[in-house]
Structure formats: C-alpha cells, structure tokens
CSV table of N, CA and C and ligand atoms in Angstrom, one decimal:
chain,number,residue,atom,x,y,z
A,45,MET,N,113.8,120.4,102.1
A,45,MET,CA,115.1,120.7,103.0
A,45,MET,C,115.3,121.7,103.3
A,46,LYS,N,115.4,121.9,104.6
A,46,LYS,CA,115.3,123.7,105.1
A,46,LYS,C,116.8,123.9,105.8
A,47,PHE,N,117.3,122.9,106.2
A,47,PHE,CA,118.8,123.2,107.3
A,47,PHE,C,119.8,122.6,106.7
A,48,CYS,N,120.9,122.5,107.0
A,48,CYS,CA,122.2,121.7,106.2
A,48,CYS,C,122.1,120.6,107.5
A,49,SER,N,122.3,119.5,107.1
A,49,SER,CA,122.7,118.3,108.1
A,49,SER,C,124.0,118.3,108.4
A,50,GLU,N,125.1,118.9,107.4
A,50,GLU,CA,126.2,119.0,108.0
A,50,GLU,C,126.7,120.4,109.1
A,51,CYS,N,125.8,121.3,109.1
A,51,CYS,CA,126.3,122.6,110.0
A,51,CYS,C,125.2,123.4,110.5
A,52,GLY,N,123.8,122.7,109.7
A,52,GLY,CA,122.4,123.7,110.6
A,52,GLY,C,122.3,124.9,109.9
A,53,GLY,N,123.3,125.2,109.0
A,53,GLY,CA,122.8,126.3,108.3
A,53,GLY,C,121.5,126.5,107.2
A,54,SER,N,121.4,127.7,106.7
A,54,SER,CA,120.2,127.6,105.9
A,54,SER,C,120.5,127.2,104.5
A,55,ILE,N,119.6,126.5,103.8
A,55,ILE,CA,119.8,125.9,102.4
A,55,ILE,C,119.0,126.6,101.2
A,56,GLU,N,119.6,126.8,100.2
A,56,GLU,CA,119.0,127.4,99.1
A,56,GLU,C,119.0,126.4,97.9
A,57,LEU,N,118.5,126.5,96.9
A,57,LEU,CA,117.9,125.8,95.6
A,57,LEU,C,118.6,126.4,94.6
A,58,ARG,N,119.8,126.0,94.2
A,58,ARG,CA,120.3,126.7,93.0
A,58,ARG,C,121.2,126.0,92.0
A,59,ILE,N,121.5,126.0,91.1
A,59,ILE,CA,122.8,125.3,90.4
A,59,ILE,C,124.1,125.3,90.6
A,60,PRO,N,124.6,124.3,90.9
A,60,PRO,CA,126.2,124.4,91.5
A,60,PRO,C,126.8,124.7,90.1
A,61,GLN,N,128.1,125.3,90.5
A,61,GLN,CA,129.2,125.8,89.2
A,61,GLN,C,129.5,124.4,88.6
A,62,GLY,N,129.2,124.3,87.4
A,62,GLY,CA,129.7,122.8,86.7
A,62,GLY,C,128.7,122.0,86.4
A,63,ASP,N,127.4,122.2,87.2
A,63,ASP,CA,126.4,121.1,87.3
A,63,ASP,C,125.2,121.7,86.0
A,64,ASP,N,124.2,121.0,86.1
A,64,ASP,CA,123.3,121.6,85.1
A,64,ASP,C,121.9,121.3,85.5
A,65,ARG,N,121.8,121.3,86.9
A,65,ARG,CA,120.3,121.2,87.5
A,65,ARG,C,120.5,121.7,89.0
A,66,ASP,N,119.4,122.2,89.5
A,66,ASP,CA,119.2,122.7,90.5
A,66,ASP,C,119.6,121.6,92.1
A,67,ARG,N,120.2,122.0,93.1
A,67,ARG,CA,120.7,121.1,94.0
A,67,ARG,C,120.2,122.0,95.1
A,68,TYR,N,120.0,121.2,96.4
A,68,TYR,CA,119.9,122.1,97.9
A,68,TYR,C,121.6,122.3,98.2
A,69,ILE,N,121.9,123.3,98.6
A,69,ILE,CA,123.2,124.1,98.9
A,69,ILE,C,123.2,124.6,99.9
A,70,CYS,N,124.4,124.6,101.0
A,70,CYS,CA,124.3,124.9,102.3
A,70,CYS,C,124.7,126.8,101.9
A,71,ASN,N,124.1,127.4,102.9
A,71,ASN,CA,124.4,128.9,102.6
A,71,ASN,C,125.8,129.1,103.4
A,72,ASP,N,126.0,128.5,104.2
A,72,ASP,CA,126.9,128.8,105.3
A,72,ASP,C,128.4,127.7,104.6
A,73,CYS,N,128.1,126.4,104.7
A,73,CYS,CA,129.3,125.5,104.5
A,73,CYS,C,129.4,125.3,103.1
A,74,ASP,N,128.6,125.4,102.0
A,74,ASP,CA,128.6,125.3,100.8
A,74,ASP,C,128.4,123.8,100.6
A,75,HIS,N,127.9,123.0,101.3
A,75,HIS,CA,127.8,121.5,101.1
A,75,HIS,C,126.6,121.2,99.9
A,76,ILE,N,126.6,120.2,99.0
A,76,ILE,CA,125.8,120.2,98.1
A,76,ILE,C,125.0,118.9,98.5
A,77,HIS,N,123.8,119.1,99.0
A,77,HIS,CA,123.0,117.8,99.3
A,77,HIS,C,122.3,117.6,98.0
A,78,TYR,N,122.8,116.1,97.5
A,78,TYR,CA,122.2,115.6,96.5
A,78,TYR,C,121.1,114.7,96.8
A,79,ILE,N,120.1,114.6,96.2
A,79,ILE,CA,118.9,113.8,96.4
A,79,ILE,C,118.8,113.0,94.9
A,80,ASN,N,118.7,111.6,95.2
A,80,ASN,CA,119.2,110.8,93.8
A,80,ASN,C,117.9,109.6,94.2
A,81,PRO,N,117.2,108.9,93.2
A,81,PRO,CA,116.5,108.0,93.0
A,81,PRO,C,116.2,107.0,94.4
A,82,ARG,N,115.1,106.3,94.9
A,82,ARG,CA,115.3,105.5,95.6
A,82,ARG,C,115.0,104.3,94.9
A,83,VAL,N,115.4,102.8,95.5
A,83,VAL,CA,115.3,101.7,95.1
A,83,VAL,C,114.6,100.9,96.0
A,84,ILE,N,113.3,100.2,95.2
A,84,ILE,CA,112.5,99.5,96.0
A,84,ILE,C,112.7,98.4,95.5
A,85,VAL,N,113.2,97.1,96.6
A,85,VAL,CA,113.6,95.8,96.1
A,85,VAL,C,112.1,94.8,96.7
A,86,GLY,N,112.0,93.8,96.0
A,86,GLY,CA,111.1,92.6,96.4
A,86,GLY,C,111.0,91.6,95.8
A,87,CYS,N,110.3,90.6,96.4
A,87,CYS,CA,110.5,89.0,96.1
A,87,CYS,C,109.2,89.0,95.6
A,88,LEU,N,108.8,87.7,94.5
A,88,LEU,CA,108.0,87.0,94.2
A,88,LEU,C,108.1,85.6,94.6
A,89,PRO,N,107.9,85.2,95.9
A,89,PRO,CA,107.9,83.9,96.4
A,89,PRO,C,107.0,83.2,95.7
A,90,VAL,N,107.4,81.8,95.3
A,90,VAL,CA,106.6,80.6,94.7
A,90,VAL,C,107.1,79.6,95.4
A,91,TYR,N,105.6,78.7,95.8
A,91,TYR,CA,105.8,77.6,96.4
A,91,TYR,C,104.7,76.5,95.7
A,92,GLU,N,105.2,75.5,95.0
A,92,GLU,CA,104.4,74.8,94.1
A,92,GLU,C,103.7,75.4,93.0
A,93,ASP,N,102.2,75.7,93.0
A,93,ASP,CA,101.6,76.3,92.1
A,93,ASP,C,100.9,77.7,92.6
A,94,LYS,N,101.7,78.2,93.8
A,94,LYS,CA,101.1,79.2,94.4
A,94,LYS,C,102.6,80.1,94.7
A,95,VAL,N,101.7,81.5,95.0
A,95,VAL,CA,102.8,82.6,95.2
A,95,VAL,C,102.3,83.4,96.5
A,96,LEU,N,103.5,83.9,97.0
A,96,LEU,CA,103.0,84.7,98.5
A,96,LEU,C,102.6,86.0,98.4
A,97,LEU,N,101.6,86.4,98.7
A,97,LEU,CA,101.3,87.5,98.7
A,97,LEU,C,101.0,88.5,100.2
A,98,CYS,N,101.1,89.4,100.3
A,98,CYS,CA,101.0,90.2,101.7
A,98,CYS,C,99.9,91.3,101.5
A,99,LYS,N,98.9,91.4,102.6
A,99,LYS,CA,97.7,92.2,102.9
A,99,LYS,C,98.6,93.3,103.7
A,100,ARG,N,98.4,94.8,103.0
A,100,ARG,CA,99.2,95.8,103.6
A,100,ARG,C,98.5,96.2,104.9
A,101,ALA,N,99.4,96.5,105.7
A,101,ALA,CA,98.9,96.9,107.4
A,101,ALA,C,99.2,98.5,107.1
A,102,ILE,N,99.7,99.1,105.8
A,102,ILE,CA,100.3,100.4,106.3
A,102,ILE,C,99.7,101.2,105.1
A,103,GLU,N,99.6,102.5,105.0
A,103,GLU,CA,99.7,103.4,103.9
A,103,GLU,C,100.9,103.5,103.0
A,104,PRO,N,100.5,103.9,102.0
A,104,PRO,CA,99.5,104.0,100.8
A,104,PRO,C,98.7,102.3,100.7
A,105,ARG,N,97.7,102.4,100.1
A,105,ARG,CA,97.0,101.0,100.0
A,105,ARG,C,96.8,100.2,100.9
A,106,TYR,N,96.5,100.8,102.4
A,106,TYR,CA,96.3,100.3,103.3
A,106,TYR,C,95.1,98.9,102.9
A,107,GLY,N,95.3,97.6,103.2
A,107,GLY,CA,94.1,96.5,102.9
A,107,GLY,C,94.3,95.7,101.7
A,108,PHE,N,95.3,96.4,101.0
A,108,PHE,CA,95.2,95.8,99.5
A,108,PHE,C,96.4,94.9,99.5
A,109,TRP,N,96.5,94.0,98.6
A,109,TRP,CA,97.6,92.8,98.5
A,109,TRP,C,98.7,93.1,97.3
A,110,THR,N,99.9,92.7,98.1
A,110,THR,CA,101.0,93.1,97.5
A,110,THR,C,102.0,92.1,97.5
A,111,LEU,N,103.0,92.3,96.5
A,111,LEU,CA,104.2,91.5,97.1
A,111,LEU,C,105.2,92.0,97.8
A,112,PRO,N,106.1,91.0,98.9
A,112,PRO,CA,106.9,92.0,99.9
A,112,PRO,C,107.7,92.5,99.3
A,113,ALA,N,108.2,93.8,99.3
A,113,ALA,CA,108.8,94.7,98.9
A,113,ALA,C,109.1,95.9,99.9
A,114,GLY,N,110.1,96.7,99.6
A,114,GLY,CA,110.4,98.0,100.5
A,114,GLY,C,111.8,98.5,100.0
A,115,PHE,N,112.2,99.6,100.8
A,115,PHE,CA,113.4,100.2,100.5
A,115,PHE,C,114.4,99.6,100.4
A,116,MET,N,115.5,99.5,99.5
A,116,MET,CA,116.6,99.0,100.1
A,116,MET,C,117.4,99.7,100.7
A,117,GLU,N,118.3,99.1,102.0
A,117,GLU,CA,119.1,99.7,102.7
A,117,GLU,C,120.5,99.9,102.4
A,118,ASN,N,120.8,100.7,102.9
A,118,ASN,CA,122.6,101.0,102.8
A,118,ASN,C,123.0,99.4,103.5
A,119,GLY,N,124.4,99.1,102.6
A,119,GLY,CA,125.3,98.5,102.9
A,119,GLY,C,124.8,96.9,102.3
A,120,GLU,N,123.7,96.8,101.7
A,120,GLU,CA,123.3,95.3,101.2
A,120,GLU,C,123.0,95.3,99.7
A,121,THR,N,122.9,94.2,99.1
A,121,THR,CA,122.5,93.9,97.6
A,121,THR,C,121.3,94.3,97.5
A,122,THR,N,120.9,94.2,96.4
A,122,THR,CA,119.3,94.3,96.2
A,122,THR,C,118.8,93.0,96.1
A,123,GLU,N,119.8,92.0,96.1
A,123,GLU,CA,118.9,90.3,96.3
A,123,GLU,C,118.8,90.4,97.5
A,124,GLU,N,119.9,90.5,98.4
A,124,GLU,CA,119.6,90.5,100.1
A,124,GLU,C,118.6,91.8,100.5
A,125,GLY,N,118.2,92.7,100.1
A,125,GLY,CA,117.2,93.4,100.4
A,125,GLY,C,116.1,92.9,100.2
A,126,ALA,N,116.0,92.4,99.0
A,126,ALA,CA,114.8,91.8,98.6
A,126,ALA,C,114.2,90.7,99.4
A,127,ALA,N,115.4,90.1,99.9
A,127,ALA,CA,115.2,88.7,101.1
A,127,ALA,C,114.7,89.2,102.3
A,128,ARG,N,115.1,90.3,102.5
A,128,ARG,CA,115.1,90.9,104.0
A,128,ARG,C,113.5,91.4,104.1
A,129,GLU,N,113.4,92.0,103.1
A,129,GLU,CA,111.9,92.6,102.8
A,129,GLU,C,110.6,91.3,103.4
A,130,THR,N,111.3,90.5,102.5
A,130,THR,CA,110.2,89.3,102.6
A,130,THR,C,110.2,88.6,103.8
A,131,TRP,N,111.1,88.7,104.7
A,131,TRP,CA,111.3,88.2,106.1
A,131,TRP,C,110.7,89.3,106.7
A,132,GLU,N,110.9,90.6,106.6
A,132,GLU,CA,110.4,91.6,107.6
A,132,GLU,C,108.8,91.3,107.6
A,133,GLU,N,108.0,91.5,106.1
A,133,GLU,CA,106.7,91.2,106.1
A,133,GLU,C,105.7,90.3,105.7
A,134,ALA,N,106.7,89.0,105.7
A,134,ALA,CA,106.2,87.6,105.8
A,134,ALA,C,106.7,86.6,106.2
A,135,ARG,N,107.6,87.0,107.1
A,135,ARG,CA,108.3,86.2,108.0
A,135,ARG,C,108.6,84.6,107.3
A,136,ALA,N,109.1,85.1,106.0
A,136,ALA,CA,109.2,83.8,105.2
A,136,ALA,C,110.8,83.6,104.6
A,137,ARG,N,111.5,82.8,104.6
A,137,ARG,CA,112.8,82.8,104.1
A,137,ARG,C,112.8,82.5,102.6
A,138,VAL,N,113.4,83.0,101.6
A,138,VAL,CA,113.6,82.5,100.2
A,138,VAL,C,115.0,82.0,99.8
A,139,SER,N,114.7,81.4,98.4
A,139,SER,CA,116.4,81.1,97.8
A,139,SER,C,116.1,81.1,96.3
A,140,ASN,N,117.4,80.7,95.5
A,140,ASN,CA,116.9,80.5,94.4
A,140,ASN,C,116.6,81.9,93.6
A,141,GLN,N,117.2,82.8,93.9
A,141,GLN,CA,116.5,84.4,93.4
A,141,GLN,C,117.0,84.5,92.3
A,142,HIS,N,116.1,85.1,91.7
A,142,HIS,CA,116.2,85.3,90.1
A,142,HIS,C,115.7,86.9,89.7
A,143,LEU,N,116.8,88.0,89.2
A,143,LEU,CA,116.0,88.7,89.1
A,143,LEU,C,115.0,88.5,87.9
A,144,TYR,N,113.8,89.3,87.9
A,144,TYR,CA,112.9,89.2,87.1
A,144,TYR,C,112.0,90.5,86.4
A,145,ARG,N,111.8,91.4,87.3
A,145,ARG,CA,111.5,92.7,86.9
A,145,ARG,C,111.9,93.7,87.1
A,146,VAL,N,112.1,94.7,86.7
A,146,VAL,CA,112.7,96.4,86.9
A,146,VAL,C,111.8,97.1,86.5
A,147,PHE,N,111.2,98.0,87.1
A,147,PHE,CA,110.4,99.2,86.8
A,147,PHE,C,111.0,100.5,87.1
A,148,ASP,N,111.3,101.1,85.9
A,148,ASP,CA,111.6,102.6,86.1
A,148,ASP,C,110.4,103.7,86.4
A,149,VAL,N,110.7,104.3,87.4
A,149,VAL,CA,109.0,105.3,87.5
A,149,VAL,C,109.7,106.5,87.7
A,150,PRO,N,110.2,107.2,86.7
A,150,PRO,CA,110.7,108.6,86.8
A,150,PRO,C,110.1,109.5,87.6
A,151,TYR,N,108.9,109.8,87.2
A,151,TYR,CA,107.9,110.8,88.0
A,151,TYR,C,107.8,110.7,89.2
A,152,ILE,N,108.6,109.6,90.0
A,152,ILE,CA,108.4,109.8,91.5
A,152,ILE,C,109.7,109.4,91.7
A,153,SER,N,110.6,109.3,91.2
A,153,SER,CA,112.1,109.3,91.2
A,153,SER,C,112.3,107.6,92.1
A,154,GLN,N,111.9,106.7,91.5
A,154,GLN,CA,111.9,105.3,92.3
A,154,GLN,C,112.4,104.3,90.9
A,155,VAL,N,112.9,103.2,91.4
A,155,VAL,CA,113.0,102.0,90.8
A,155,VAL,C,112.5,101.0,91.7
A,156,TYR,N,112.0,100.1,91.0
A,156,TYR,CA,111.5,98.8,91.8
A,156,TYR,C,112.2,97.7,90.9
A,157,MET,N,112.7,96.7,91.8
A,157,MET,CA,113.3,95.5,91.4
A,157,MET,C,112.7,94.0,92.2
A,158,PHE,N,112.1,93.4,91.2
A,158,PHE,CA,111.3,92.1,91.9
A,158,PHE,C,111.9,91.0,91.7
A,159,TYR,N,112.6,90.0,92.1
A,159,TYR,CA,113.2,88.9,92.4
A,159,TYR,C,112.1,87.6,92.2
A,160,ARG,N,112.1,86.9,91.4
A,160,ARG,CA,111.6,85.6,91.5
A,160,ARG,C,112.2,84.5,92.4
A,161,CYS,N,111.8,83.9,93.1
A,161,CYS,CA,112.4,83.3,94.3
A,161,CYS,C,111.3,81.9,94.5
A,162,THR,N,112.1,81.1,95.4
A,162,THR,CA,111.3,79.9,96.0
A,162,THR,C,111.1,80.2,97.2
A,163,LEU,N,110.1,80.1,97.6
A,163,LEU,CA,109.7,79.9,99.1
A,163,LEU,C,109.9,78.6,99.6
A,164,ASP,N,111.0,78.8,100.7
A,164,ASP,CA,111.6,78.0,101.8
A,164,ASP,C,110.9,77.1,102.2
A,165,ASP,N,110.2,75.5,102.1
A,165,ASP,CA,109.5,74.9,102.8
A,165,ASP,C,108.1,75.3,102.9
A,166,GLY,N,107.8,76.2,102.1
A,166,GLY,CA,106.3,76.8,102.3
A,166,GLY,C,105.8,77.5,103.3
A,167,LEU,N,106.8,77.8,104.1
A,167,LEU,CA,106.5,78.3,105.6
A,167,LEU,C,106.5,80.0,105.4
A,168,PHE,N,105.6,80.4,106.4
A,168,PHE,CA,105.4,81.8,106.5
A,168,PHE,C,104.7,82.5,107.3
A,169,GLY,N,104.8,83.7,107.7
A,169,GLY,CA,103.8,84.2,108.9
A,169,GLY,C,103.7,85.5,108.6
A,170,VAL,N,103.4,86.5,109.8
A,170,VAL,CA,102.9,87.9,109.3
A,170,VAL,C,103.4,89.0,110.0
A,171,GLY,N,104.2,89.9,109.5
A,171,GLY,CA,105.2,90.7,109.8
A,171,GLY,C,104.5,91.8,109.9
A,172,PRO,N,105.0,92.8,110.8
A,172,PRO,CA,104.4,94.0,111.7
A,172,PRO,C,103.7,95.0,110.4
A,173,GLU,N,104.0,94.6,109.1
A,173,GLU,CA,103.6,95.9,108.2
A,173,GLU,C,102.5,94.9,107.5
A,174,SER,N,102.3,93.6,107.4
A,174,SER,CA,101.2,93.2,107.0
A,174,SER,C,99.8,92.7,107.8
A,175,LEU,N,98.8,92.8,107.1
A,175,LEU,CA,97.5,92.5,108.0
A,175,LEU,C,97.3,90.9,108.1
A,176,GLU,N,97.7,90.1,106.9
A,176,GLU,CA,97.4,89.0,106.5
A,176,GLU,C,98.5,88.6,105.5
A,177,THR,N,99.1,87.2,105.3
A,177,THR,CA,99.5,86.9,104.1
A,177,THR,C,99.1,85.8,103.8
A,178,ALA,N,99.5,85.3,102.6
A,178,ALA,CA,98.7,83.8,102.0
A,178,ALA,C,99.5,83.6,100.6
A,179,LEU,N,99.2,82.1,100.8
A,179,LEU,CA,99.7,81.7,99.3
A,179,LEU,C,98.4,81.8,98.5
A,180,TYR,N,98.8,82.1,97.1
A,180,TYR,CA,97.5,82.0,96.2
A,180,TYR,C,97.7,81.4,94.9
A,181,THR,N,97.1,80.6,94.2
A,181,THR,CA,97.2,80.1,93.0
A,181,THR,C,97.1,81.3,91.9
A,182,GLU,N,96.8,81.1,90.9
A,182,GLU,CA,96.6,82.3,89.8
A,182,GLU,C,95.2,82.5,90.1
A,183,GLN,N,94.2,81.5,90.0
A,183,GLN,CA,92.8,81.7,90.4
A,183,GLN,C,92.2,82.3,91.4
A,184,GLU,N,93.1,82.0,92.3
A,184,GLU,CA,92.9,82.4,93.7
A,184,GLU,C,92.8,83.8,94.1
A,185,ILE,N,94.1,84.6,93.3
A,185,ILE,CA,94.5,85.6,93.8
A,185,ILE,C,93.4,86.7,93.8
A,186,PRO,N,93.2,87.6,94.5
A,186,PRO,CA,92.3,88.6,94.9
A,186,PRO,C,93.0,89.8,93.6
A,187,TRP,N,92.7,89.6,92.4
A,187,TRP,CA,93.2,90.6,91.3
A,187,TRP,C,92.2,92.2,91.5
A,188,ASP,N,91.3,92.2,92.1
A,188,ASP,CA,91.0,93.5,92.1
A,188,ASP,C,91.3,94.2,93.2
A,189,GLU,N,92.3,93.6,94.5
A,189,GLU,CA,92.4,94.1,95.3
A,189,GLU,C,94.1,94.0,95.5
A,190,ILE,N,94.7,94.3,94.2
A,190,ILE,CA,95.8,94.4,94.1
A,190,ILE,C,96.5,95.6,94.6
A,191,ALA,N,97.5,95.8,95.2
A,191,ALA,CA,97.9,97.5,95.5
A,191,ALA,C,98.5,98.3,94.4
A,192,PHE,N,99.5,97.7,93.7
A,192,PHE,CA,99.9,98.9,93.2
A,192,PHE,C,99.9,98.0,91.1
A,193,PRO,N,99.7,98.8,90.4
A,193,PRO,CA,99.9,98.4,88.8
A,193,PRO,C,101.4,97.6,88.8
A,194,VAL,N,102.1,97.6,89.1
A,194,VAL,CA,103.6,97.0,89.1
A,194,VAL,C,103.4,95.8,89.6
A,195,VAL,N,102.8,95.4,90.6
A,195,VAL,CA,102.9,94.1,91.4
A,195,VAL,C,101.7,93.5,90.5
A,196,ARG,N,100.5,94.0,90.2
A,196,ARG,CA,99.7,93.4,89.0
A,196,ARG,C,100.4,92.6,87.8
A,197,GLU,N,101.0,93.9,87.4
A,197,GLU,CA,101.8,93.3,85.9
A,197,GLU,C,102.9,92.2,86.1
A,198,THR,N,103.6,92.2,87.6
A,198,THR,CA,104.6,91.2,87.6
A,198,THR,C,104.0,90.0,87.8
A,199,LEU,N,102.8,89.9,88.6
A,199,LEU,CA,101.9,88.7,88.7
A,199,LEU,C,101.3,88.2,87.9
A,200,GLU,N,100.9,89.0,86.6
A,200,GLU,CA,100.4,88.2,85.3
A,200,GLU,C,101.5,88.0,84.4
A,201,ALA,N,102.5,88.7,84.4
A,201,ALA,CA,103.7,87.9,83.3
A,201,ALA,C,104.2,86.9,83.9
A,202,PHE,N,104.7,86.6,85.4
A,202,PHE,CA,104.9,85.2,86.0
A,202,PHE,C,103.9,84.1,85.6
A,203,PHE,N,102.5,84.2,85.8
A,203,PHE,CA,102.0,83.1,85.5
A,203,PHE,C,101.7,83.1,83.7
A,204,ASP,N,101.9,84.0,83.0
A,204,ASP,CA,102.3,83.8,81.6
A,204,ASP,C,103.2,83.0,81.2
A,205,ASP,N,104.7,83.6,82.0
A,205,ASP,CA,105.6,82.7,81.6
A,205,ASP,C,106.0,81.5,82.2
A,206,ARG,N,105.4,81.3,83.4
A,206,ARG,CA,105.2,80.0,83.8
A,206,ARG,C,104.6,78.8,82.8
A,207,ARG,N,103.5,79.1,81.9
A,207,ARG,CA,102.9,78.4,81.2
A,207,ARG,C,103.9,78.2,79.8
A,208,ARG,N,105.1,79.0,79.7
A,208,ARG,CA,105.8,79.1,78.6
A,208,ARG,C,107.4,78.0,79.1
A,209,ASN,N,107.1,78.1,80.5
A,209,ASN,CA,108.4,77.7,81.4
A,209,ASN,C,109.4,78.6,80.9
A,210,GLU,N,109.5,79.8,80.7
A,210,GLU,CA,110.5,80.8,80.2
A,210,GLU,C,110.2,82.0,81.2
A,211,TYR,N,111.2,82.7,82.0
A,211,TYR,CA,111.2,83.8,82.4
A,211,TYR,C,112.3,85.1,82.2
A,212,PRO,N,112.1,85.6,81.2
A,212,PRO,CA,113.0,86.6,80.7
A,212,PRO,C,112.9,87.7,81.6
A,213,ILE,N,113.7,88.2,81.8
A,213,ILE,CA,114.0,89.5,82.8
A,213,ILE,C,113.3,90.5,81.7
A,214,ALA,N,112.4,91.7,82.1
A,214,ALA,CA,112.1,92.9,81.5
A,214,ALA,C,112.3,94.0,82.5
A,215,VAL,N,112.7,95.2,81.8
A,215,VAL,CA,113.3,96.5,82.2
A,215,VAL,C,111.8,97.4,81.7
A,216,LYS,N,111.2,97.8,82.6
A,216,LYS,CA,110.2,99.0,82.0
A,216,LYS,C,110.1,100.0,82.6
A,217,PRO,N,109.9,101.1,81.8
A,217,PRO,CA,109.6,102.7,82.3
A,217,PRO,C,107.9,102.6,82.4
A,218,ILE,N,107.7,103.1,83.6
A,218,ILE,CA,106.2,103.7,84.0
A,218,ILE,C,106.1,105.0,83.9
A,219,ARG,N,105.2,105.2,82.8
A,219,ARG,CA,105.1,106.9,82.5
A,219,ARG,C,103.7,107.5,83.3
A,220,PHE,N,103.9,108.9,83.6
A,220,PHE,CA,102.8,109.1,84.6
A,220,PHE,C,101.3,109.0,83.3
A,221,ARG,N,100.7,108.7,84.2
A,221,ARG,CA,99.4,108.7,83.5
A,221,ARG,C,98.3,109.8,84.2
A,222,ARG,N,97.6,110.5,83.4
A,222,ARG,CA,97.0,111.9,84.3
A,222,ARG,C,95.5,111.0,84.5
A,223,PRO,N,95.5,111.3,86.0
A,223,PRO,CA,94.0,110.6,86.3
A,223,PRO,C,92.8,111.2,85.1
A,224,PRO,N,91.7,110.0,85.6
A,224,PRO,CA,90.4,110.7,84.6
A,224,PRO,C,89.9,111.8,85.3
A,225,LYS,N,89.3,112.7,84.4
A,225,LYS,CA,88.8,113.7,84.9
A,225,LYS,C,87.3,113.3,85.7
A,226,SER,N,87.4,114.0,87.1
A,226,SER,CA,86.1,113.9,87.7
A,226,SER,C,85.3,115.5,87.5
A,227,ASP,N,84.3,115.2,87.5
A,227,ASP,CA,83.3,116.6,87.0
A,227,ASP,C,82.1,116.3,87.9
B,584,ZN,ZN1,126.1,123.8,106.2
C-alpha cells in the first residue's frame, strides 16, 4: 500500500499508539488501514456416490482439479458465499449445507471453510473460471491432479467419513512447510 484510499496521502508502516503491531497509517489524515485475514468459502457438492469437481481455468494451479471455492464477499454469510461460488464455477445449485472443514492458514493469512452439501438434481455446467467440471466417484477422482492439499484432505476425509456415515466438523491449522531442497 503506497497511498491513502481516504485522502491520497503517503502511507507509512508503524505501530499506532495503544496497538502492538505495525499498521499502514496515512501521514496526512492519520487513517489506519487495517489488513486482516481473508476467508475462502467453498462446497463439497455430493450427488449419489459422486462429488463435483472443477478443473481450474485460472492460476494458480491452472488445469488442476478443485472443489468450487473462492473469496467471501461483503454482505453474505459463509454458507451463501460457498453456494455462490459453486454457482459461479460449476453452474450448480446446492442445498442441505453442513459446515465440514475449516483450515486456518496463518502464514498466508487465510481461512478456508468447506461445506458438505447436496448437488440439486445432479445438474451442473461450466463457469468462466473452470475448464471443465465433472462428477467423480472416489475411484474416479484424479487424485494426482488435485490443485491444493486442503482440497485433497477434505475429499479423503469425506470418503472415509462416508464409510462410517458420520461427518464430524474439523478445524485444522496448516503450518508452513519448507519446500524440499533443490541443488
Ligand atoms: Zn489519508
């Protein structure tokens, strides 16, 4: 952040009085620009013994498969946001939503929330952020082409839970893992 969105003044990073961490503060109007974590909301749409996945048409992880998910918008609930993203990415309507997985990812200041839900009438299409979409059984899922570890973990947990017919909610922190050395 370089300029104040309130007055156009210059911005400096310093600790405001009474605070305990650096904030972006306007040198002219003293406005404090707080930057807080972002919430990503998504669905795990289920139809019969299959789940709905989307092949990403955008970076990062272009061409890899994921659950429909995206940034929560202002003025909506997490449940509404997850359903909206499912419509946008897979042209699918969902119902019977149950919170299933929450992932805290502090090193990138993000929170992921996935809802288990029913894919209404088994109907879906392809939204502009997807190359294609498909219903997959556990055996059919392209496990080596899943875009993100949190998606893979959510899918694996779902199929395990389905065998038990119990779907407990889990909240999990994802800690930064150093990438393997390449020399
Ligand atoms: Zn300002």
